[in-house]
Amino acid sequence: CSSDHYPVTPRCCNCLCLGDWFLMGTDDPGIPQDGEGPQRRVWIDPFYVEEHEVTNKQFQSFVNQTGYVTEAENFGDSFVFEGLLSEEVKSTLSHAVAAAPWWSPVKGADWRHPEGHDSTIADRMDHPVLHVSWADARAYCRWAQRRLPTESEWEFACRGGLQDRLYPWGNKLMPKGLHYANLWQGDFPNHNTAEDGYFHTSPVKSFPANKFGLYDMVGNAWEWTADWWNVHHTRDQQRNPKGPETGTEKVKKGGSYMCHKSYCYRYRCAARSQNTPDSSASNLGFRCAADMKS
């Protein structure tokens, strides 16, 4: 139910999520300070959502047609997980993030060069595009006649019709010993055993879809949403909530290939995190949504 050929009418190429009530958030938060709770009843109108994260191939089509330049390209650097860097690039690093020393701003890192100037996406055209800011994601969505999903739409889609479950497929991380998402295995951040088959991003649709037919709703790459960040929620029943009207950071959902329970237990449906809208990194992407046309 997806297409790589843009622009097209949203009705043709996205997965339809029928409107319904669902339970958003959780009363058993894995990371309470992130505002995962309380659990509340939310109505979502019918909408379309892309079955997978926007790929390098799709983003390249956008850039080729429009000449768009991403914020990372304008800034001249972007954040990269140090474990993915070549020795040459590591030798040029001047500083890292104090609270997360495995993150370093790398000169020349952008969506075409995910690990810096000596890297390429030539063999990753079907992987999620990375190093895109919130504004970059919005620009792509507008070109494709789409938009970013709200946080509530995103979580509704992630749950795939399952109520009160940890993951898009249920409560067990590995049902029958099988991997259902691209996550970190081993000792974070020192050793990734890659038991799921991947050290970094994977091609979209490499793991099973949820019951709505959506892939990589958790793991692989974080996904921007439309909402401004807020950690204060009530149990009040809501319809199509859109978050605060203003803010300084945007909500991202789903976690990434770097997530491990010991550090970033955010690959759960209710989990959430945030970044400033101009942020970009080697584990941050997006998927598109669209209104249902009458």
Short mmCIF file of C-alpha atoms in Angstrom, two decimals:
data_model
loop_
_atom_site.label_atom_id
_atom_site.label_comp_id
_atom_site.label_asym_id
_atom_site.label_seq_id
_atom_site.Cartn_x
_atom_site.Cartn_y
_atom_site.Cartn_z
CA CYS A 1 0.00 0.00 0.00
CA SER A 2 2.95 2.32 -0.57
CA SER A 3 4.64 4.01 -3.49
CA ASP A 4 8.04 5.57 -4.15
CA HIS A 5 6.66 7.86 -6.83
CA TYR A 6 5.79 11.34 -5.52
CA PRO A 7 3.79 13.45 -5.63
CA VAL A 8 0.67 11.33 -5.81
CA THR A 9 -2.69 11.46 -4.11
CA PRO A 10 -2.42 10.22 -0.51
CA ARG A 11 -5.37 7.89 -1.02
CA CYS A 12 -3.33 5.83 -3.50
CA CYS A 13 -0.24 5.01 -1.55
CA ASN A 14 -0.74 5.13 2.21
CA CYS A 15 -2.22 2.69 4.67
CA LEU A 16 -5.62 3.77 5.94
CA CYS A 17 -6.11 3.84 9.70
CA LEU A 18 -9.83 3.79 10.42
CA GLY A 19 -11.04 6.15 13.12
CA ASP A 20 -11.49 4.71 16.59
CA TRP A 21 -10.98 5.20 20.30
CA PHE A 22 -7.74 3.93 21.81
CA LEU A 23 -5.84 4.10 25.08
CA MET A 24 -2.90 6.48 24.70
CA GLY A 25 0.04 6.50 27.08
CA THR A 26 0.53 4.21 30.05
CA ASP A 27 -0.02 4.04 33.80
CA ASP A 28 3.17 2.00 34.11
CA PRO A 29 5.75 4.35 32.58
CA GLY A 30 9.17 2.98 31.76
CA ILE A 31 10.62 6.50 31.91
CA PRO A 32 8.26 8.63 34.06
CA GLN A 33 10.06 11.93 33.41
CA ASP A 34 9.19 11.63 29.72
CA GLY A 35 5.47 12.17 30.41
CA GLU A 36 4.37 8.71 29.22
CA GLY A 37 1.31 8.82 31.44
CA PRO A 38 -1.34 8.87 32.52
CA GLN A 39 -3.20 6.52 30.22
CA ARG A 40 -6.12 8.33 28.60
CA ARG A 41 -8.88 7.57 26.13
CA VAL A 42 -8.38 9.28 22.78
CA TRP A 43 -10.42 9.38 19.58
CA ILE A 44 -8.57 9.51 16.26
CA ASP A 45 -10.32 10.42 13.00
CA PRO A 46 -9.51 8.24 9.97
CA PHE A 47 -6.17 9.14 8.36
CA TYR A 48 -3.52 7.71 6.10
CA VAL A 49 -0.01 6.83 7.21
CA GLU A 50 2.95 5.60 5.19
CA GLU A 51 3.65 1.90 5.72
CA HIS A 52 7.36 2.53 6.26
CA GLU A 53 9.80 5.30 7.13
CA VAL A 54 10.80 7.63 4.30
CA THR A 55 13.80 6.07 2.56
CA ASN A 56 16.97 7.55 1.13
CA LYS A 57 15.61 6.81 -2.34
CA GLN A 58 12.42 8.75 -1.67
CA PHE A 59 14.25 11.66 -0.08
CA GLN A 60 16.69 11.76 -2.98
CA SER A 61 13.76 12.12 -5.40
CA PHE A 62 12.55 15.09 -3.36
CA VAL A 63 15.98 16.75 -3.38
CA ASN A 64 16.53 16.07 -7.08
CA GLN A 65 13.22 17.70 -7.98
CA THR A 66 13.40 20.68 -5.64
CA GLY A 67 17.08 21.35 -4.93
CA TYR A 68 16.27 21.30 -1.21
CA VAL A 69 19.22 21.65 1.18
CA THR A 70 18.83 20.15 4.65
CA GLU A 71 19.64 21.96 7.86
CA ALA A 72 22.54 19.59 8.57
CA GLU A 73 24.04 20.51 5.20
CA ASN A 74 23.63 24.21 6.00
CA PHE A 75 25.10 23.80 9.50
CA GLY A 76 28.00 21.73 8.15
CA ASP A 77 27.72 18.96 10.72
CA SER A 78 25.33 16.53 12.39
CA PHE A 79 25.43 14.10 15.30
CA VAL A 80 26.71 10.58 14.68
CA PHE A 81 27.04 7.55 16.96
CA GLU A 82 30.79 7.16 17.50
CA GLY A 83 30.64 3.39 17.07
CA LEU A 84 29.84 3.87 13.36
CA LEU A 85 32.71 6.25 12.56
CA SER A 86 35.86 5.42 10.62
CA GLU A 87 39.23 5.88 12.35
CA GLU A 88 39.91 8.79 10.00
CA VAL A 89 36.78 10.64 11.07
CA LYS A 90 37.36 9.80 14.75
CA SER A 91 40.77 11.45 14.55
CA THR A 92 39.11 14.74 13.62
CA LEU A 93 36.62 14.84 16.50
CA SER A 94 37.06 17.69 18.95
CA HIS A 95 34.30 17.04 21.47
CA ALA A 96 31.32 14.86 22.31
CA VAL A 97 28.05 15.27 24.21
CA ALA A 98 28.93 15.30 27.91
CA ALA A 99 25.85 13.35 29.02
CA ALA A 100 26.14 10.90 26.11
CA PRO A 101 29.81 10.67 25.01
CA TRP A 102 28.96 8.20 22.22
CA TRP A 103 27.41 11.12 20.31
CA SER A 104 29.73 13.44 18.41
CA PRO A 105 29.07 16.32 16.00
CA VAL A 106 30.76 15.24 12.78
CA LYS A 107 31.69 17.71 10.07
CA GLY A 108 30.23 16.73 6.71
CA ALA A 109 27.68 14.33 8.19
CA ASP A 110 24.32 14.65 6.46
CA TRP A 111 21.66 12.50 4.81
CA ARG A 112 23.97 11.65 1.89
CA HIS A 113 26.96 10.99 4.18
CA PRO A 114 25.52 9.41 7.35
CA GLU A 115 28.89 8.85 9.05
CA GLY A 116 30.73 11.84 7.64
CA HIS A 117 32.46 12.77 4.40
CA ASP A 118 33.91 9.30 3.78
CA SER A 119 30.53 7.52 3.95
CA THR A 120 27.77 7.06 1.40
CA ILE A 121 24.18 5.85 1.06
CA ALA A 122 24.85 4.05 -2.24
CA ASP A 123 24.11 0.67 -0.66
CA ARG A 124 21.38 2.04 1.65
CA MET A 125 18.80 3.49 -0.70
CA ASP A 126 16.08 1.36 0.93
CA HIS A 127 17.12 2.38 4.47
CA PRO A 128 15.37 5.22 6.31
CA VAL A 129 16.77 8.65 5.53
CA LEU A 130 18.69 10.08 8.49
CA HIS A 131 20.12 13.44 9.54
CA VAL A 132 16.83 15.18 8.76
CA SER A 133 15.55 17.91 11.05
CA TRP A 134 11.89 18.48 11.84
CA ALA A 135 11.82 21.27 9.27
CA ASP A 136 13.40 18.98 6.66
CA ALA A 137 10.78 16.34 7.35
CA ARG A 138 7.97 18.88 7.09
CA ALA A 139 9.38 20.18 3.79
CA TYR A 140 9.41 16.68 2.32
CA CYS A 141 5.87 16.01 3.52
CA ARG A 142 4.57 19.20 1.96
CA TRP A 143 6.23 18.35 -1.36
CA ALA A 144 4.68 14.88 -1.22
CA GLN A 145 1.23 16.37 -0.43
CA ARG A 146 1.38 14.91 3.05
CA ARG A 147 2.15 15.97 6.60
CA LEU A 148 3.79 14.64 9.74
CA PRO A 149 1.51 12.57 11.99
CA THR A 150 0.47 13.98 15.33
CA GLU A 151 1.83 12.11 18.33
CA SER A 152 -1.61 10.63 19.03
CA GLU A 153 -2.00 9.49 15.40
CA TRP A 154 1.48 8.00 15.51
CA GLU A 155 0.78 6.04 18.70
CA PHE A 156 -2.61 4.89 17.38
CA ALA A 157 -0.86 3.58 14.26
CA CYS A 158 1.95 2.02 16.29
CA ARG A 159 -0.44 0.04 18.46
CA GLY A 160 -2.13 -1.42 15.40
CA GLY A 161 -5.42 -1.98 17.18
CA LEU A 162 -3.89 -3.69 20.22
CA GLN A 163 -4.85 -2.08 23.52
CA ASP A 164 -2.56 -1.68 26.51
CA ARG A 165 0.46 -3.49 25.03
CA LEU A 166 4.15 -2.63 25.37
CA TYR A 167 5.08 -3.17 21.73
CA PRO A 168 3.26 -3.07 18.39
CA TRP A 169 3.10 -6.89 18.43
CA GLY A 170 2.30 -7.55 22.11
CA ASN A 171 4.03 -7.65 25.49
CA LYS A 172 6.95 -9.99 24.79
CA LEU A 173 9.97 -8.40 23.16
CA MET A 174 10.89 -11.56 21.26
CA PRO A 175 7.88 -13.84 20.72
CA LYS A 176 9.08 -17.40 20.07
CA GLY A 177 12.64 -16.09 20.17
CA LEU A 178 12.20 -13.97 17.03
CA HIS A 179 13.30 -10.37 16.51
CA TYR A 180 10.44 -8.02 15.64
CA ALA A 181 12.44 -4.78 15.46
CA ASN A 182 15.90 -3.40 14.78
CA LEU A 183 17.23 -2.69 18.28
CA TRP A 184 20.54 -2.90 20.16
CA GLN A 185 21.61 -6.28 21.48
CA GLY A 186 24.60 -6.65 23.80
CA ASP A 187 26.28 -4.05 26.01
CA PHE A 188 25.32 -0.47 25.14
CA PRO A 189 27.25 1.52 23.95
CA ASN A 190 30.33 -0.68 23.81
CA HIS A 191 29.30 -3.84 21.99
CA ASN A 192 26.41 -4.49 19.65
CA THR A 193 26.11 -8.22 19.00
CA ALA A 194 23.67 -7.47 16.15
CA GLU A 195 21.69 -10.63 16.82
CA ASP A 196 18.84 -9.10 14.83
CA GLY A 197 21.15 -8.92 11.81
CA TYR A 198 22.00 -5.21 11.83
CA PHE A 199 24.63 -2.95 13.41
CA HIS A 200 22.86 0.22 12.32
CA THR A 201 19.76 0.90 10.23
CA SER A 202 18.10 -1.86 8.26
CA PRO A 203 16.19 -1.74 4.98
CA VAL A 204 12.59 -0.75 5.60
CA LYS A 205 10.21 -3.71 5.89
CA SER A 206 12.98 -6.01 7.19
CA PHE A 207 10.90 -6.97 10.23
CA PRO A 208 7.24 -8.04 10.56
CA ALA A 209 4.52 -5.43 10.16
CA ASN A 210 1.99 -4.72 12.90
CA LYS A 211 -1.70 -5.51 12.48
CA PHE A 212 -2.23 -2.29 10.49
CA GLY A 213 0.44 -3.36 7.99
CA LEU A 214 2.97 -0.80 9.25
CA TYR A 215 6.70 -1.54 9.46
CA ASP A 216 9.41 -0.35 11.88
CA MET A 217 7.02 1.54 14.14
CA VAL A 218 9.63 0.89 16.83
CA GLY A 219 13.35 0.55 16.26
CA ASN A 220 15.40 1.31 13.16
CA ALA A 221 15.05 5.14 13.24
CA TRP A 222 13.35 7.60 15.54
CA GLU A 223 10.43 9.38 13.87
CA TRP A 224 9.49 13.03 14.11
CA THR A 225 5.87 13.91 14.90
CA ALA A 226 4.01 17.19 14.44
CA ASP A 227 3.56 17.92 18.16
CA TRP A 228 5.44 20.25 20.45
CA TRP A 229 6.84 18.51 23.54
CA ASN A 230 4.85 18.48 26.76
CA VAL A 231 5.11 16.15 29.77
CA HIS A 232 1.93 17.20 31.58
CA HIS A 233 -1.13 15.19 30.57
CA THR A 234 -4.51 14.48 32.16
CA ARG A 235 -6.88 11.53 32.03
CA ASP A 236 -9.48 13.66 30.25
CA GLN A 237 -11.00 12.04 27.20
CA GLN A 238 -9.82 13.78 24.03
CA ARG A 239 -10.51 13.88 20.31
CA ASN A 240 -7.64 14.30 17.87
CA PRO A 241 -5.25 16.02 20.31
CA LYS A 242 -2.48 18.02 18.68
CA GLY A 243 -0.29 18.92 21.65
CA PRO A 244 0.65 22.44 22.79
CA GLU A 245 0.36 25.38 20.41
CA THR A 246 3.97 26.40 20.97
CA GLY A 247 7.16 25.00 22.42
CA THR A 248 10.90 24.62 22.02
CA GLU A 249 11.18 20.90 21.23
CA LYS A 250 9.27 18.47 19.03
CA VAL A 251 8.09 14.97 19.99
CA LYS A 252 9.81 11.98 18.40
CA LYS A 253 8.57 8.42 18.76
CA GLY A 254 9.59 4.82 18.21
CA GLY A 255 13.21 4.57 19.31
CA SER A 256 16.00 3.38 17.04
CA TYR A 257 18.64 0.74 16.36
CA MET A 258 20.54 2.25 19.30
CA CYS A 259 17.84 1.55 21.89
CA HIS A 260 18.54 -0.94 24.68
CA LYS A 261 16.57 -1.47 27.87
CA SER A 262 19.60 -0.52 29.98
CA TYR A 263 19.78 2.97 28.51
CA CYS A 264 17.03 3.95 26.07
CA TYR A 265 13.96 1.87 26.85
CA ARG A 266 11.95 3.92 24.40
CA TYR A 267 11.02 1.28 21.83
CA ARG A 268 7.59 0.91 23.45
CA CYS A 269 4.33 2.25 22.00
CA ALA A 270 3.85 4.72 24.86
CA ALA A 271 7.48 5.84 24.99
CA ARG A 272 8.45 9.27 23.73
CA SER A 273 11.36 11.65 23.55
CA GLN A 274 12.16 15.09 22.13
CA ASN A 275 14.61 17.20 20.17
CA THR A 276 14.82 20.81 19.07
CA PRO A 277 13.30 21.19 15.58
CA ASP A 278 16.69 21.90 14.01
CA SER A 279 18.30 18.73 15.44
CA SER A 280 19.55 15.93 13.24
CA ALA A 281 21.32 12.68 13.98
CA SER A 282 22.33 9.30 12.59
CA ASN A 283 19.29 7.59 14.11
CA LEU A 284 16.52 10.12 13.39
CA GLY A 285 14.08 9.99 10.47
CA PHE A 286 10.33 10.24 9.86
CA ARG A 287 7.28 8.87 8.05
CA CYS A 288 4.40 10.75 6.44
CA ALA A 289 0.70 10.89 7.16
CA ALA A 290 -2.22 12.42 5.28
CA ASP A 291 -5.80 13.44 5.92
CA MET A 292 -8.58 11.25 4.63
CA LYS A 293 -10.23 13.17 1.82
CA SER A 294 -14.03 13.20 1.74
#
